[in-house]
PDB file of C-alpha atoms in Angstrom:
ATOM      1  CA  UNK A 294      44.243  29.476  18.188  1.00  0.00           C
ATOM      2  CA  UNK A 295      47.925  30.119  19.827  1.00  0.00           C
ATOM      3  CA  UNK A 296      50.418  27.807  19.865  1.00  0.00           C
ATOM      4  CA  UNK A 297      49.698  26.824  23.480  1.00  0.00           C
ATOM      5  CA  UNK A 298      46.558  25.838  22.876  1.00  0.00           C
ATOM      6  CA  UNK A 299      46.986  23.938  19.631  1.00  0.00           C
ATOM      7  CA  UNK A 300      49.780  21.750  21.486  1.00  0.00           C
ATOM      8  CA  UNK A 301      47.006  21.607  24.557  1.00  0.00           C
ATOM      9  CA  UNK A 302      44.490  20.436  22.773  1.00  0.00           C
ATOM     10  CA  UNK A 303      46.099  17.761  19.945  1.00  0.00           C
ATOM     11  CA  UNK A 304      47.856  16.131  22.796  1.00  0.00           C
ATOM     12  CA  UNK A 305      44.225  15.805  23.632  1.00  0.00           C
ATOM     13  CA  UNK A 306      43.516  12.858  21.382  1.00  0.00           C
ATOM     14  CA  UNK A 307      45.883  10.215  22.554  1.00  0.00           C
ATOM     15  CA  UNK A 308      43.755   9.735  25.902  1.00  0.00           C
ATOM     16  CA  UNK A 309      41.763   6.845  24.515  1.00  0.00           C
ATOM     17  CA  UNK A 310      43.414   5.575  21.198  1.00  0.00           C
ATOM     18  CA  UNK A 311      41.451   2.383  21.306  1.00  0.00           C
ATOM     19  CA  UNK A 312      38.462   4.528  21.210  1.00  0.00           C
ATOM     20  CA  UNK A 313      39.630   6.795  18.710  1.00  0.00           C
ATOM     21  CA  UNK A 314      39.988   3.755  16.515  1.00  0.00           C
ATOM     22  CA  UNK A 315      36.719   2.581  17.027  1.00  0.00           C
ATOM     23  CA  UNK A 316      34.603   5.634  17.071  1.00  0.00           C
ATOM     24  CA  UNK A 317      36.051   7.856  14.046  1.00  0.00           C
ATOM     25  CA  UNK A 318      34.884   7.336  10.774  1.00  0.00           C
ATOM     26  CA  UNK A 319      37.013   6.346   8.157  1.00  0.00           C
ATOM     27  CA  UNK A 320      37.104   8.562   5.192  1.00  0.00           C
ATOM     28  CA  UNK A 321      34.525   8.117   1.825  1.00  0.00           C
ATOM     29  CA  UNK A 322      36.095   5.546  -0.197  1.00  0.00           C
ATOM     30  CA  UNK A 323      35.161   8.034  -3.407  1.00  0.00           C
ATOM     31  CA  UNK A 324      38.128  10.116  -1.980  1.00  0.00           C
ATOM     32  CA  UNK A 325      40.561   7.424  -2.425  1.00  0.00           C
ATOM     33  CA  UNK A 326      39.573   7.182  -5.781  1.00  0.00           C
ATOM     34  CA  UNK A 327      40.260  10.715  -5.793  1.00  0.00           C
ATOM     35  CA  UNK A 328      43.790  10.856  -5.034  1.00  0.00           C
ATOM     36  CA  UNK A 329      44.388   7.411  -7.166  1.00  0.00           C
ATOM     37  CA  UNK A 330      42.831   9.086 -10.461  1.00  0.00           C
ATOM     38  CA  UNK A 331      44.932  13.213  -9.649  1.00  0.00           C
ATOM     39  CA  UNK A 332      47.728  12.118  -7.349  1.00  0.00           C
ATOM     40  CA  UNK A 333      49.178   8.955  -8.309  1.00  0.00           C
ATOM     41  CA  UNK A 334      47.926   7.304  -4.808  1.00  0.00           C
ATOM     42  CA  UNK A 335      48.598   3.786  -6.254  1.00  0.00           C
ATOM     43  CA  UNK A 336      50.706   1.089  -6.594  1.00  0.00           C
ATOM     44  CA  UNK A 337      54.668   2.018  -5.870  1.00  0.00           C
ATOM     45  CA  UNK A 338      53.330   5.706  -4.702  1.00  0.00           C
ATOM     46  CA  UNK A 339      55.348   6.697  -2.368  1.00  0.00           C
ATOM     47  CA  UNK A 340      53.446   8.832   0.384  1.00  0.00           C
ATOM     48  CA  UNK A 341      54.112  10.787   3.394  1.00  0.00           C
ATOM     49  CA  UNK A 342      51.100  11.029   5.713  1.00  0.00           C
ATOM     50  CA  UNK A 343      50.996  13.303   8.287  1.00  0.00           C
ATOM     51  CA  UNK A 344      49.147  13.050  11.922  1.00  0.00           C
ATOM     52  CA  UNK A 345      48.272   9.710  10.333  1.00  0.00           C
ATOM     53  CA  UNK A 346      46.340   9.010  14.197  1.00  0.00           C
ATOM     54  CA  UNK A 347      45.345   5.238  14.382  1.00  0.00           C
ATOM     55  CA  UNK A 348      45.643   4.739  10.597  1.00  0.00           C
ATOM     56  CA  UNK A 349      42.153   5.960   8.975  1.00  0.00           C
ATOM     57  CA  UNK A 350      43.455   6.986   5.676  1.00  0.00           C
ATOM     58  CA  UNK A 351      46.956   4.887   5.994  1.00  0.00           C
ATOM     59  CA  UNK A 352      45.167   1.515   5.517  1.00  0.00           C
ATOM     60  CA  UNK A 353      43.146   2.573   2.514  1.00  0.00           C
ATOM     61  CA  UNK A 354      46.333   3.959   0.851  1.00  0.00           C
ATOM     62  CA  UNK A 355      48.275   1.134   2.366  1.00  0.00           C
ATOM     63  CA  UNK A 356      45.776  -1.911   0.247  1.00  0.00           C
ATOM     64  CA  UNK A 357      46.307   0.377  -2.734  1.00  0.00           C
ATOM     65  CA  UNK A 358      49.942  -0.431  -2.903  1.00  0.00           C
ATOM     66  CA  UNK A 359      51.293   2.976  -1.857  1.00  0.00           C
ATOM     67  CA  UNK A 360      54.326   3.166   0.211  1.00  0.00           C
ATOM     68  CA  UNK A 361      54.003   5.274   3.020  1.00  0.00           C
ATOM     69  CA  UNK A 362      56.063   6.503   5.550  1.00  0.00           C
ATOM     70  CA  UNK A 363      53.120   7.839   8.678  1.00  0.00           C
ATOM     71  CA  UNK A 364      54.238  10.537  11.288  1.00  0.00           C
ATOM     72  CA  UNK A 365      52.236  10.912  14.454  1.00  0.00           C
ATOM     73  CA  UNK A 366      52.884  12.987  17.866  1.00  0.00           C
ATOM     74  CA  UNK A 367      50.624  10.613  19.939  1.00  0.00           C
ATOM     75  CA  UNK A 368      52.575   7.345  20.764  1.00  0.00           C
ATOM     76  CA  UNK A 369      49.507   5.741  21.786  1.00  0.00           C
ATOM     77  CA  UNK A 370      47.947   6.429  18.528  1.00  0.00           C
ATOM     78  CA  UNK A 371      50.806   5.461  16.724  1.00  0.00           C
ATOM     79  CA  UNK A 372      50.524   1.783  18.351  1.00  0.00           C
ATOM     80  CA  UNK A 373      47.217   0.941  16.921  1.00  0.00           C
ATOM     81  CA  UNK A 374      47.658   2.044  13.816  1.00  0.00           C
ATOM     82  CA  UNK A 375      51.321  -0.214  13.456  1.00  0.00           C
ATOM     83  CA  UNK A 376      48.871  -2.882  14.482  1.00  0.00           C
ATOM     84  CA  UNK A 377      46.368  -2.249  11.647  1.00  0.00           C
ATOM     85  CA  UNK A 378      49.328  -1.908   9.420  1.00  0.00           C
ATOM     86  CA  UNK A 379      50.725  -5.003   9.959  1.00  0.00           C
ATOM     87  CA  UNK A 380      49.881  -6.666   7.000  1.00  0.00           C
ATOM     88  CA  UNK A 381      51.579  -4.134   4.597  1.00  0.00           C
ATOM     89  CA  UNK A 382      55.153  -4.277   4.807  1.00  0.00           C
ATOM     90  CA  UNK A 383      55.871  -0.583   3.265  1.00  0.00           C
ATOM     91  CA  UNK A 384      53.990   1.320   5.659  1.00  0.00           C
ATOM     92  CA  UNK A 385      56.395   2.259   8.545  1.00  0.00           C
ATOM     93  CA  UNK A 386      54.951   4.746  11.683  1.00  0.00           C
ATOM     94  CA  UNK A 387      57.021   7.409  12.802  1.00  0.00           C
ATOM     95  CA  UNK A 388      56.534   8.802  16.783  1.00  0.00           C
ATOM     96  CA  UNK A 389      57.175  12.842  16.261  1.00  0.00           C
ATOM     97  CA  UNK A 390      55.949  16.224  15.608  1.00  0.00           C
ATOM     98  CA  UNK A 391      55.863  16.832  12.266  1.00  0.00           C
ATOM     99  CA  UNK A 392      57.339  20.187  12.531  1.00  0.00           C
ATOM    100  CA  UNK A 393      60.642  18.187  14.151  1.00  0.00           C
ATOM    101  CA  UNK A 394      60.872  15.207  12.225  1.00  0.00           C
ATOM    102  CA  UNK A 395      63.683  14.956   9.831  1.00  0.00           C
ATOM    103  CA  UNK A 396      62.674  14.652   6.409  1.00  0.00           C
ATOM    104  CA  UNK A 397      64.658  11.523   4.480  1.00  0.00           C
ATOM    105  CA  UNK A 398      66.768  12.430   1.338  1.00  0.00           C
ATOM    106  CA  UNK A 399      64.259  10.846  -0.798  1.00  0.00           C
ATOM    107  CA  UNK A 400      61.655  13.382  -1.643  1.00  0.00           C
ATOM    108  CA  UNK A 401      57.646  11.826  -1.704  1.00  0.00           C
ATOM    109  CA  UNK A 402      55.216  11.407  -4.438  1.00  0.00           C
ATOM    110  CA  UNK A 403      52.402  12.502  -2.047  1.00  0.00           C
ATOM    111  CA  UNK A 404      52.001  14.299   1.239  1.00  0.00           C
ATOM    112  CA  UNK A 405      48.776  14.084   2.828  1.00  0.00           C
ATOM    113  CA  UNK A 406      47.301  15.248   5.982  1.00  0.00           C
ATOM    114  CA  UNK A 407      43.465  13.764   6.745  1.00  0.00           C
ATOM    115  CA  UNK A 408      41.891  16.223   9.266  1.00  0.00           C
ATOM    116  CA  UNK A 409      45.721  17.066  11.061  1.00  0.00           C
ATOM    117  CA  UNK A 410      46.998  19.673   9.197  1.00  0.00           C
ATOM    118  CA  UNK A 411      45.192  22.379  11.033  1.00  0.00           C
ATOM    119  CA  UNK A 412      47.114  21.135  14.261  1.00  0.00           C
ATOM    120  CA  UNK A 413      50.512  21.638  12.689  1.00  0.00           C
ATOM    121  CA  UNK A 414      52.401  24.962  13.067  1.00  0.00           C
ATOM    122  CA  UNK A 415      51.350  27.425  10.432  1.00  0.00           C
ATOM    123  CA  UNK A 416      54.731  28.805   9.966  1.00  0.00           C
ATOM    124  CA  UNK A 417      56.451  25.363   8.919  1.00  0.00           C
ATOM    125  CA  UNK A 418      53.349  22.991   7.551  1.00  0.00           C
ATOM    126  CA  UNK A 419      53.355  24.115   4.206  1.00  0.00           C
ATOM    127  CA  UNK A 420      57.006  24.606   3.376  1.00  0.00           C
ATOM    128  CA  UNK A 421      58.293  21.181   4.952  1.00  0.00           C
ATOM    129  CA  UNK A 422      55.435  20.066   2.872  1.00  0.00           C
ATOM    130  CA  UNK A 423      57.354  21.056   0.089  1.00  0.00           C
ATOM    131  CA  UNK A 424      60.250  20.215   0.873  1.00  0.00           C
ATOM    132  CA  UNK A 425      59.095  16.590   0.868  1.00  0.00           C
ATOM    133  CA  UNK A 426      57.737  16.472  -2.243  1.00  0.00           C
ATOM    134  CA  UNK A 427      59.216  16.187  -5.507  1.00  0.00           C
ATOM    135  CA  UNK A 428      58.392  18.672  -7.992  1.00  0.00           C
ATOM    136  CA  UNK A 429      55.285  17.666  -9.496  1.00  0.00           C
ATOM    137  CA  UNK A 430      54.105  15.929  -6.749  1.00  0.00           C
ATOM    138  CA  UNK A 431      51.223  16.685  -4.589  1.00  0.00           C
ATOM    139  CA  UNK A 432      49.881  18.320  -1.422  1.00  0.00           C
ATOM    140  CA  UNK A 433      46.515  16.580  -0.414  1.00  0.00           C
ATOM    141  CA  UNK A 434      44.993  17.743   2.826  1.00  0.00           C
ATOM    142  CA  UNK A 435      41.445  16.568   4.054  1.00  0.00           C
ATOM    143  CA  UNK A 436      39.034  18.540   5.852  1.00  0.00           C
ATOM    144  CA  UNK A 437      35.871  17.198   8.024  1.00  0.00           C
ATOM    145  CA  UNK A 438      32.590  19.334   8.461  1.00  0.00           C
ATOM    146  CA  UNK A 439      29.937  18.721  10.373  1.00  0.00           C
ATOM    147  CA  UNK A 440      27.007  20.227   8.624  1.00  0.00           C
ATOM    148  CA  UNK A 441      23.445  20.420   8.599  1.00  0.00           C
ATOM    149  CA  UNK A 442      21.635  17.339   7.849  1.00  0.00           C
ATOM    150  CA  UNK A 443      20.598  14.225   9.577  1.00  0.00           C
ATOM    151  CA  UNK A 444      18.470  14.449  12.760  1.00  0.00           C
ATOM    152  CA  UNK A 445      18.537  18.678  12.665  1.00  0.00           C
ATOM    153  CA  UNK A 446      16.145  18.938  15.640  1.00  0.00           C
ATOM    154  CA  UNK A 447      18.170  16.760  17.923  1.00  0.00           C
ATOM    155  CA  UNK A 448      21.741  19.029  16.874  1.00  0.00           C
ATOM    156  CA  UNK A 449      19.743  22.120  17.228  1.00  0.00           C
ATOM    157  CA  UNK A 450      18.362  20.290  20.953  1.00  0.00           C
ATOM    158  CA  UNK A 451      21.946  19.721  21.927  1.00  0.00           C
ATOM    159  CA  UNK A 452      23.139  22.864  22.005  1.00  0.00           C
ATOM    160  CA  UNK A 453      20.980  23.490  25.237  1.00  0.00           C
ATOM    161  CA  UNK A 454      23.594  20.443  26.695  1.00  0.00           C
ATOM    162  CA  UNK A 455      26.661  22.405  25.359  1.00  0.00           C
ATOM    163  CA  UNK A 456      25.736  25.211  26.946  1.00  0.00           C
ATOM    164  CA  UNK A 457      25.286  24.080  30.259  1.00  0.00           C
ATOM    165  CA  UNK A 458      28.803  22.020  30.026  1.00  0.00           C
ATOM    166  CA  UNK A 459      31.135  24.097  27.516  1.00  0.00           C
ATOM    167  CA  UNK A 460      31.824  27.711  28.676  1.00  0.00           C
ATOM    168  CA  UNK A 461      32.886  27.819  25.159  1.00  0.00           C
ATOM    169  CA  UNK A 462      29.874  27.212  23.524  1.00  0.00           C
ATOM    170  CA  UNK A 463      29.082  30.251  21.677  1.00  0.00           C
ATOM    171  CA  UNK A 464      24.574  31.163  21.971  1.00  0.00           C
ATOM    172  CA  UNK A 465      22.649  30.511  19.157  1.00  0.00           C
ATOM    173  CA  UNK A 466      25.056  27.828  17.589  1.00  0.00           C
ATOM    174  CA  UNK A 467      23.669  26.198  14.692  1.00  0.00           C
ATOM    175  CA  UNK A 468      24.628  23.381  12.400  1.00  0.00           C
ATOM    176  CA  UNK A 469      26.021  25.072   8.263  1.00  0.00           C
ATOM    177  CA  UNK A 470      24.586  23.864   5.487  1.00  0.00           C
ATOM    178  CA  UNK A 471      27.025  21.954   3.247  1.00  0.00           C
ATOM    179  CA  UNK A 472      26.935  24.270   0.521  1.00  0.00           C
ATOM    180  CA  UNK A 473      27.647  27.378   2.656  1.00  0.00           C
ATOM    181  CA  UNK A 474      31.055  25.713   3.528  1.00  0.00           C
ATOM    182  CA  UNK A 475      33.709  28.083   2.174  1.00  0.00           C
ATOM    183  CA  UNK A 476      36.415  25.934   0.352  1.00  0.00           C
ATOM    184  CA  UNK A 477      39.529  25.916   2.384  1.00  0.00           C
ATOM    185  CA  UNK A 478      41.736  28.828   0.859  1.00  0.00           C
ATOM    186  CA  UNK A 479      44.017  29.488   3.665  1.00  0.00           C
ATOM    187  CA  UNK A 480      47.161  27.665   2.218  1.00  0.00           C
ATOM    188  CA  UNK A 481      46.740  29.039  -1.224  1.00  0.00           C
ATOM    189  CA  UNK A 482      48.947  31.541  -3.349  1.00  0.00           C
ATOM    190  CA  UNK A 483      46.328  33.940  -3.716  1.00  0.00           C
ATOM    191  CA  UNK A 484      44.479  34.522  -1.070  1.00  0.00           C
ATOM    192  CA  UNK A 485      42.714  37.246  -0.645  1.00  0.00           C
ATOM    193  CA  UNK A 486      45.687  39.814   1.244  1.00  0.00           C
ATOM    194  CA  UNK A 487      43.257  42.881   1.065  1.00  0.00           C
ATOM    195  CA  UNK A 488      40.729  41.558   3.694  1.00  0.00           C
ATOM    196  CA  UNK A 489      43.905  40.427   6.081  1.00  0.00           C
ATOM    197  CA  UNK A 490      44.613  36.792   4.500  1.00  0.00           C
ATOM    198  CA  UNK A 491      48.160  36.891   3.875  1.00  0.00           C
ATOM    199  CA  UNK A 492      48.968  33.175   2.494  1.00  0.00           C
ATOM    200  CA  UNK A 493      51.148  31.347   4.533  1.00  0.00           C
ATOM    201  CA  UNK A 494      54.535  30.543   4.075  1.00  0.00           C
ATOM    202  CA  UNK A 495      55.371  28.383   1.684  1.00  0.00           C
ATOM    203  CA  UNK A 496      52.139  28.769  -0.223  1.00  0.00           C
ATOM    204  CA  UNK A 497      53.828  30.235  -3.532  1.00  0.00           C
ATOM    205  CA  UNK A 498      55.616  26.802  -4.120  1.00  0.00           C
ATOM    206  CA  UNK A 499      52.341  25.673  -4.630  1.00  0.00           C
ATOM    207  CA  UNK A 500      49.594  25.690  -7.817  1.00  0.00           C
ATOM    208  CA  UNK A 501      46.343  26.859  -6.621  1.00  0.00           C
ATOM    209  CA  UNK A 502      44.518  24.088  -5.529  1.00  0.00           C
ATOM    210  CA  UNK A 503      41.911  21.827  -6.915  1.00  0.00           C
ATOM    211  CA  UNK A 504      38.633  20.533  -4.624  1.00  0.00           C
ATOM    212  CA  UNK A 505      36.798  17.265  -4.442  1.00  0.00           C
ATOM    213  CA  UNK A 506      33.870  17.196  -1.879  1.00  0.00           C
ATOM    214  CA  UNK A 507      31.630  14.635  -0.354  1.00  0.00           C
ATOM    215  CA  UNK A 508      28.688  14.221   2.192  1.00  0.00           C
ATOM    216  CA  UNK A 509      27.575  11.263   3.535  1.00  0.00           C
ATOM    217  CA  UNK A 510      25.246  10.671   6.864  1.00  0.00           C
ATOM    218  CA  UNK A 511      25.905   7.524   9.139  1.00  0.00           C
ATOM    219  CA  UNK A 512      23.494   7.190  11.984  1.00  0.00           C
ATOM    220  CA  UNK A 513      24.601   6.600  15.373  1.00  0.00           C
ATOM    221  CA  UNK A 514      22.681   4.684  18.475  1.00  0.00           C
ATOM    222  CA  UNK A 515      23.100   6.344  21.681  1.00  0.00           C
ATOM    223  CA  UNK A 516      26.036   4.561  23.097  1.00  0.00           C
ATOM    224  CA  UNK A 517      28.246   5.094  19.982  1.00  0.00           C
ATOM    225  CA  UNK A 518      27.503   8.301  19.404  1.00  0.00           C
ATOM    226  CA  UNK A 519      28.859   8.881  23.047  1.00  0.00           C
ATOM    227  CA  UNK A 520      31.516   7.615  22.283  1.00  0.00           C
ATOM    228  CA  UNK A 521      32.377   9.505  18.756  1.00  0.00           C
ATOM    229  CA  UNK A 522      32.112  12.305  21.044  1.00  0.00           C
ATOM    230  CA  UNK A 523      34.561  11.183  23.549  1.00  0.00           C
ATOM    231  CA  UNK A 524      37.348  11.661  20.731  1.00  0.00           C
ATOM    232  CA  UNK A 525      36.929  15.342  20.019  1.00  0.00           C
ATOM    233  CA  UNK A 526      39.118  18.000  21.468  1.00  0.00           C
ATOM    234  CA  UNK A 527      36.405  19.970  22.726  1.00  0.00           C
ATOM    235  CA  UNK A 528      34.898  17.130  25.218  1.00  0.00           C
ATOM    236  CA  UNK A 529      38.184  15.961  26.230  1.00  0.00           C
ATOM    237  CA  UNK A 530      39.496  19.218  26.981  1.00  0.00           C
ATOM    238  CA  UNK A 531      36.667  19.700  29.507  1.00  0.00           C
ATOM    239  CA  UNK A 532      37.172  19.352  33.215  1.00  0.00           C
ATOM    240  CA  UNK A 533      36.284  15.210  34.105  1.00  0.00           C
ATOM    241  CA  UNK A 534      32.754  16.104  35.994  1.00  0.00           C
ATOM    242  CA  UNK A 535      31.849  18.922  33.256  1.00  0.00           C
ATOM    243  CA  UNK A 536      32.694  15.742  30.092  1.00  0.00           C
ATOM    244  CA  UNK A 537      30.504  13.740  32.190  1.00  0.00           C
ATOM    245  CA  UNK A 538      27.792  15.743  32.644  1.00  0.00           C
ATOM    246  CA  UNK A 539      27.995  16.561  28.947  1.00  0.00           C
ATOM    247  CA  UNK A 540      27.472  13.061  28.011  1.00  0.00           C
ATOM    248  CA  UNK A 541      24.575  12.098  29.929  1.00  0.00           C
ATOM    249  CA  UNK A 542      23.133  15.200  29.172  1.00  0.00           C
ATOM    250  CA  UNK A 543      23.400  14.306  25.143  1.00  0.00           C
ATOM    251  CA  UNK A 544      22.909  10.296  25.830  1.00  0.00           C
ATOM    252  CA  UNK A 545      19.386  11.394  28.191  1.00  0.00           C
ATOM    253  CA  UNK A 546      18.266  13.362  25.083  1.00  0.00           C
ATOM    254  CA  UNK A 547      18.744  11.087  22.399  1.00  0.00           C
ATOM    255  CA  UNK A 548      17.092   7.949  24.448  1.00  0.00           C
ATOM    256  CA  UNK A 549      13.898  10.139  25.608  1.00  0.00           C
ATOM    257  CA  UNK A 550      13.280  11.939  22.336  1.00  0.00           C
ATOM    258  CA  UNK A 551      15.063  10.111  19.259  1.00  0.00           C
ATOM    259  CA  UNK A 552      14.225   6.474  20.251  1.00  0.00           C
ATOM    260  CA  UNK A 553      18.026   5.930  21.119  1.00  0.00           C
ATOM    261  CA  UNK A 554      19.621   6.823  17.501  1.00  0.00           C
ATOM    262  CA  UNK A 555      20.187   9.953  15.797  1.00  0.00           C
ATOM    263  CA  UNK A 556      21.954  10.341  12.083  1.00  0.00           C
ATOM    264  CA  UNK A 557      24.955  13.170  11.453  1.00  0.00           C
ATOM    265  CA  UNK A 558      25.409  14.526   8.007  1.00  0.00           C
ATOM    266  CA  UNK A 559      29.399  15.203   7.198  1.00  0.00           C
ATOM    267  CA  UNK A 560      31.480  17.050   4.435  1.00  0.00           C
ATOM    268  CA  UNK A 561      34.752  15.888   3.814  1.00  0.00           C
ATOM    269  CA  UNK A 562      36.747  18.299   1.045  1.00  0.00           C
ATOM    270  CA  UNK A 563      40.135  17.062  -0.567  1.00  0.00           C
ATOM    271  CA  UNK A 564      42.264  19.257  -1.351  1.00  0.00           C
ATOM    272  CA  UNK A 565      45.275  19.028  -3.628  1.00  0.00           C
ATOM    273  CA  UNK A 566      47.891  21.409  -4.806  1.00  0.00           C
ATOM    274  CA  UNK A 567      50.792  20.337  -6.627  1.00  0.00           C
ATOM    275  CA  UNK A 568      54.229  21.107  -5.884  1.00  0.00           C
ATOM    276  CA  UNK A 569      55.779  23.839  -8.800  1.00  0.00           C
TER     277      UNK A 569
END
């Protein structure tokens, strides 16, 4: 992806914030367990989220006790979630790119990034990272995967609807099984550089990583799962009669062949890598 089309697209998401809110799943509540039990995610924590959006994994972190301090490009975005985080007094929401924020003199216990640090520039995420951490402290960055699972024949089905809509789509798209996921090595030390996967910068301040993983499948009716949709990149990036056409395309299909609800398997991975 170029630069130009990573700052096209993750503008993308502050179209609808309200819907964003609603729509996206939080994250498994195992994970926060997670980052309590190998990153100190608890009480007096203090945490630097990043792309924190309307506040998924910000509240969670927030009713642990954590202190956080949430950067987010998307102003709209950035409204709900001050409104969610109302209650806790040590959460505060930055508006700003990550890659030009200024990072405060006192260095963070914790940085995460919950399915953002993909947008953020490759050639500055992981060394600011460091820089905002204290030695010792930790790197968490969460991935979601849509997998295979769920309703298979109606993802499989869909594709027909992509087609037709998304130039993009590539033929013969199918859903991964969970276990064929490869873990997410791009950020660490030592990658593989004979195949071409030069770490990035920054990655050598790093130990390698550590994984948690979890799947989960939440079912959908027809009308919410329209609307899950309407927060991706990929539908809002379409031209308006192309995303509408998508979605009655999808919402006709699940109503005249899945009874008007379908189920989605997911994988989230954590990943953590602590700070030398």
């Amino acid at each position: 992806m170029t630069d130009t089309e990573r700052e096209r697209l993750r503008a993308t998401f502050a179209q609808d914030a309200e819907r964003y809110d609603r729509a996206r799943p939080g994250y498994p509540p195992r994970m926060f367990d997670d980052l309590a039990d190998l990153a100190g995610a608890g009480p007096g924590c203090r945490v630097l989220e990043i792309g924190a959006g309307t506040g998924k994994a910000t509240v969670p972190l927030a009713e642990r006790g954590c202190r956080i301090v949430a950067v987010e490009l998307g102003a709209e975005l950035a409204a709900v979630a001050r409104a969610d985080l109302a209650p806790y007094p040590d959460v505060t929401v930055d508006v700003a790119p990550f890659e030009e924020w200024p990072l405060p003199p006192e260095p963070f216990d914790l940085v995460l990034a919950a399915t953002s640090f993909h947008w953020i520039d490759p050639a500055v995420r992981i060394t600011k990272s460091a820089d905002a951490l204290r030695p010792g402290g930790t790197l968490a960055t969460v991935s979601t995967h849509h997998v295979a699972g769920g309703t298979e024949d109606f993802f499989a089905e869909a594709q027909d609807c992509y087609l037709r809509f998304d130039p993009t789509t590539p033929p013969g798209l199918r859903l991964t099984p969970a276990a064929d996921i490869p873990y997410d090595s791009q950020e660490a030390p030592n990658r593989n550089v004979e195949q071409g996967n030069a770490a990035l910068p920054g990655a050598d301040r790093f130990e390698p990583p550590v994984f948690r993983r979890y799947e989960r499948e939440l079912t959908y009716r027809t009308a919410d799962y329209l609307d899950l949709l309407g927060t991706y990149s990929g539908t809002l990036a379409l031209a308006p009669a192309a995303r509408a056409g998508l979605l009655d395309c999808i919402g006709t299909l699940i109503d005249s062949r899945y009874g008007g609800r379908i189920t989605k398997r997911y994988l989230t991975e954590l990943r953590l890598a602590v700070r030398r």
